[in-house]
Coordinates of N, CA and C in Angstrom, one line a residue:
X655 N 18.6 -69.5 14.2 CA 19.7 -69.3 13.2 C 21.0 -69.3 14.1
X656 N 22.0 -70.1 13.6 CA 23.2 -70.2 14.4 C 24.1 -69.0 14.0
X657 N 25.3 -69.0 14.7 CA 26.2 -67.9 14.5 C 26.8 -67.8 13.1
X658 N 27.0 -68.9 12.4 CA 27.5 -68.9 11.1 C 26.5 -68.3 10.1
X659 N 25.3 -68.6 10.2 CA 24.3 -68.1 9.4 C 24.1 -66.6 9.5
X660 N 24.2 -66.1 10.8 CA 24.1 -64.7 11.1 C 25.4 -64.0 10.5
X661 N 26.5 -64.6 10.6 CA 27.8 -64.0 10.0 C 27.7 -63.9 8.5
X662 N 27.1 -64.9 7.8 CA 26.9 -64.9 6.4 C 26.0 -63.8 6.0
X663 N 24.9 -63.6 6.7 CA 23.9 -62.5 6.4 C 24.6 -61.2 6.6
X664 N 25.3 -61.0 7.7 CA 26.0 -59.8 7.9 C 27.1 -59.5 6.8
X665 N 27.8 -60.5 6.4 CA 28.8 -60.3 5.3 C 28.1 -59.9 4.0
X666 N 26.9 -60.5 3.7 CA 26.1 -60.1 2.5 C 25.7 -58.7 2.6
X667 N 25.2 -58.3 3.8 CA 24.7 -56.9 4.0 C 25.9 -55.9 3.9
X668 N 27.0 -56.3 4.4 CA 28.2 -55.5 4.3 C 28.6 -55.3 2.8
X669 N 28.6 -56.4 2.0 CA 28.9 -56.3 0.6 C 28.0 -55.4 -0.2
X670 N 26.7 -55.5 0.1 CA 25.7 -54.6 -0.5 C 26.0 -53.1 -0.1
X671 N 26.3 -52.9 1.1 CA 26.6 -51.5 1.6 C 27.8 -51.0 0.9
X672 N 28.9 -51.8 0.9 CA 30.1 -51.4 0.3 C 30.0 -51.1 -1.2
X673 N 29.2 -51.9 -1.9 CA 28.9 -51.7 -3.3 C 28.3 -50.3 -3.5
X674 N 27.3 -50.0 -2.7 CA 26.6 -48.7 -2.8 C 27.5 -47.6 -2.5
X675 N 28.3 -47.7 -1.4 CA 29.2 -46.7 -1.0 C 30.3 -46.4 -2.1
X676 N 30.9 -47.5 -2.6 CA 32.0 -47.3 -3.6 C 31.4 -46.7 -4.9
X677 N 30.2 -47.1 -5.2 CA 29.6 -46.5 -6.4 C 29.3 -45.0 -6.3
X678 N 28.8 -44.6 -5.1 CA 28.6 -43.2 -4.8 C 29.9 -42.4 -4.8
X679 N 31.0 -43.0 -4.3 CA 32.3 -42.3 -4.3 C 32.8 -42.2 -5.7
X680 N 32.6 -43.3 -6.5 CA 33.1 -43.3 -7.9 C 32.4 -42.2 -8.7
X681 N 31.1 -42.1 -8.5 CA 30.3 -41.1 -9.2 C 30.7 -39.7 -8.8
X682 N 30.9 -39.5 -7.5 CA 31.2 -38.2 -7.0 C 32.6 -37.8 -7.5
X683 N 33.5 -38.7 -7.6 CA 34.9 -38.3 -8.1 C 34.9 -38.0 -9.6
X684 N 34.2 -38.8 -10.4 CA 34.3 -38.6 -11.8 C 33.2 -37.7 -12.4
X685 N 32.3 -37.2 -11.7 CA 31.3 -36.3 -12.2 C 31.8 -34.9 -11.9
X686 N 32.9 -34.4 -12.7 CA 33.6 -33.2 -12.4 C 33.5 -32.1 -13.5
X687 N 32.5 -32.2 -14.3 CA 32.4 -31.3 -15.4 C 31.7 -30.0 -15.2
X688 N 31.2 -29.8 -14.0 CA 30.3 -28.6 -13.8 C 30.8 -27.5 -12.9
X689 N 32.1 -27.3 -12.8 CA 32.7 -26.2 -12.1 C 33.6 -26.6 -11.0
X690 N 34.5 -25.7 -10.7 CA 35.6 -25.9 -9.7 C 35.0 -26.1 -8.3
X691 N 34.0 -25.3 -7.9 CA 33.5 -25.5 -6.5 C 32.8 -26.8 -6.4
X692 N 32.1 -27.2 -7.4 CA 31.4 -28.5 -7.4 C 32.4 -29.6 -7.3
X693 N 33.5 -29.5 -8.0 CA 34.6 -30.5 -8.0 C 35.1 -30.7 -6.6
X694 N 35.4 -29.6 -6.0 CA 36.0 -29.6 -4.6 C 35.0 -30.3 -3.7
X695 N 33.7 -30.0 -3.8 CA 32.7 -30.6 -2.9 C 32.6 -32.1 -3.2
X696 N 32.6 -32.5 -4.5 CA 32.5 -33.9 -4.9 C 33.7 -34.7 -4.4
X697 N 34.9 -34.1 -4.5 CA 36.1 -34.8 -4.0 C 36.1 -35.0 -2.5
X698 N 35.6 -34.0 -1.8 CA 35.4 -34.1 -0.4 C 34.4 -35.2 0.0
X699 N 33.3 -35.2 -0.8 CA 32.3 -36.3 -0.6 C 32.8 -37.7 -0.9
X700 N 33.6 -37.8 -1.9 CA 34.2 -39.1 -2.3 C 35.2 -39.5 -1.2
X701 N 36.0 -38.6 -0.7 CA 36.9 -38.9 0.4 C 36.2 -39.4 1.6
X702 N 35.1 -38.7 1.9 CA 34.3 -39.0 3.1 C 33.7 -40.4 2.9
X703 N 33.2 -40.7 1.7 CA 32.6 -42.0 1.5 C 33.6 -43.1 1.6
X704 N 34.8 -42.9 1.0 CA 35.9 -43.9 1.1 C 36.3 -44.1 2.5
X705 N 36.4 -43.1 3.3 CA 36.7 -43.2 4.8 C 35.7 -44.1 5.5
X706 N 34.4 -43.8 5.2 CA 33.3 -44.6 5.8 C 33.4 -46.1 5.4
X707 N 33.8 -46.3 4.1 CA 33.9 -47.7 3.6 C 35.1 -48.4 4.3
X708 N 36.2 -47.7 4.5 CA 37.4 -48.3 5.2 C 37.0 -48.5 6.6
X709 N 36.3 -47.6 7.2 CA 35.9 -47.8 8.6 C 35.0 -49.1 8.8
X710 N 34.1 -49.2 7.9 CA 33.2 -50.4 7.9 C 34.0 -51.7 7.7
X711 N 34.9 -51.7 6.7 CA 35.7 -52.9 6.5 C 36.6 -53.2 7.7
X712 N 37.2 -52.2 8.3 CA 38.0 -52.4 9.4 C 37.3 -53.0 10.6
X713 N 36.1 -52.5 10.8 CA 35.3 -53.0 11.9 C 34.8 -54.4 11.7
X714 N 34.4 -54.7 10.4 CA 34.0 -56.0 10.1 C 35.1 -57.0 10.2
X715 N 36.3 -56.6 9.8 CA 37.5 -57.5 9.9 C 37.8 -57.8 11.4
X716 N 37.7 -56.7 12.2 CA 38.0 -56.9 13.6 C 36.9 -57.9 14.2
X717 N 35.7 -57.8 13.9 CA 34.6 -58.7 14.4 C 34.9 -60.1 13.9
X718 N 35.2 -60.3 12.7 CA 35.5 -61.6 12.2 C 36.7 -62.2 12.9
X719 N 37.8 -61.4 13.1 CA 38.9 -61.9 13.8 C 38.6 -62.3 15.2
X720 N 37.8 -61.5 15.9 CA 37.5 -61.8 17.3 C 36.6 -63.1 17.3
X721 N 35.7 -63.3 16.4 CA 34.9 -64.5 16.3 C 35.8 -65.7 16.1
X722 N 36.7 -65.6 15.1 CA 37.5 -66.7 14.8 C 38.5 -67.0 15.9
X723 N 39.0 -66.0 16.6 CA 40.0 -66.2 17.7 C 39.3 -66.9 18.9
X724 N 38.1 -66.5 19.3 CA 37.6 -66.9 20.5 C 36.5 -68.1 20.3
X725 N 36.5 -68.7 19.2 CA 35.5 -69.8 19.0 C 36.2 -71.1 19.2

């Protein structure tokens, strides 16, 4: 498998992971009907999930930039 095929597979895996992460963050943020403490925990979880998603996107963008620049 050449580098482009590997990059496509990695991009697909990243898309699946991002979809799962954003869905968990969305559910955690909007499932707020069962008490104040639970709401605070869910908002914290949603923030953590969003941070992880941003971190993954930033790392993937940096890798793609490096591959494009040095090829």
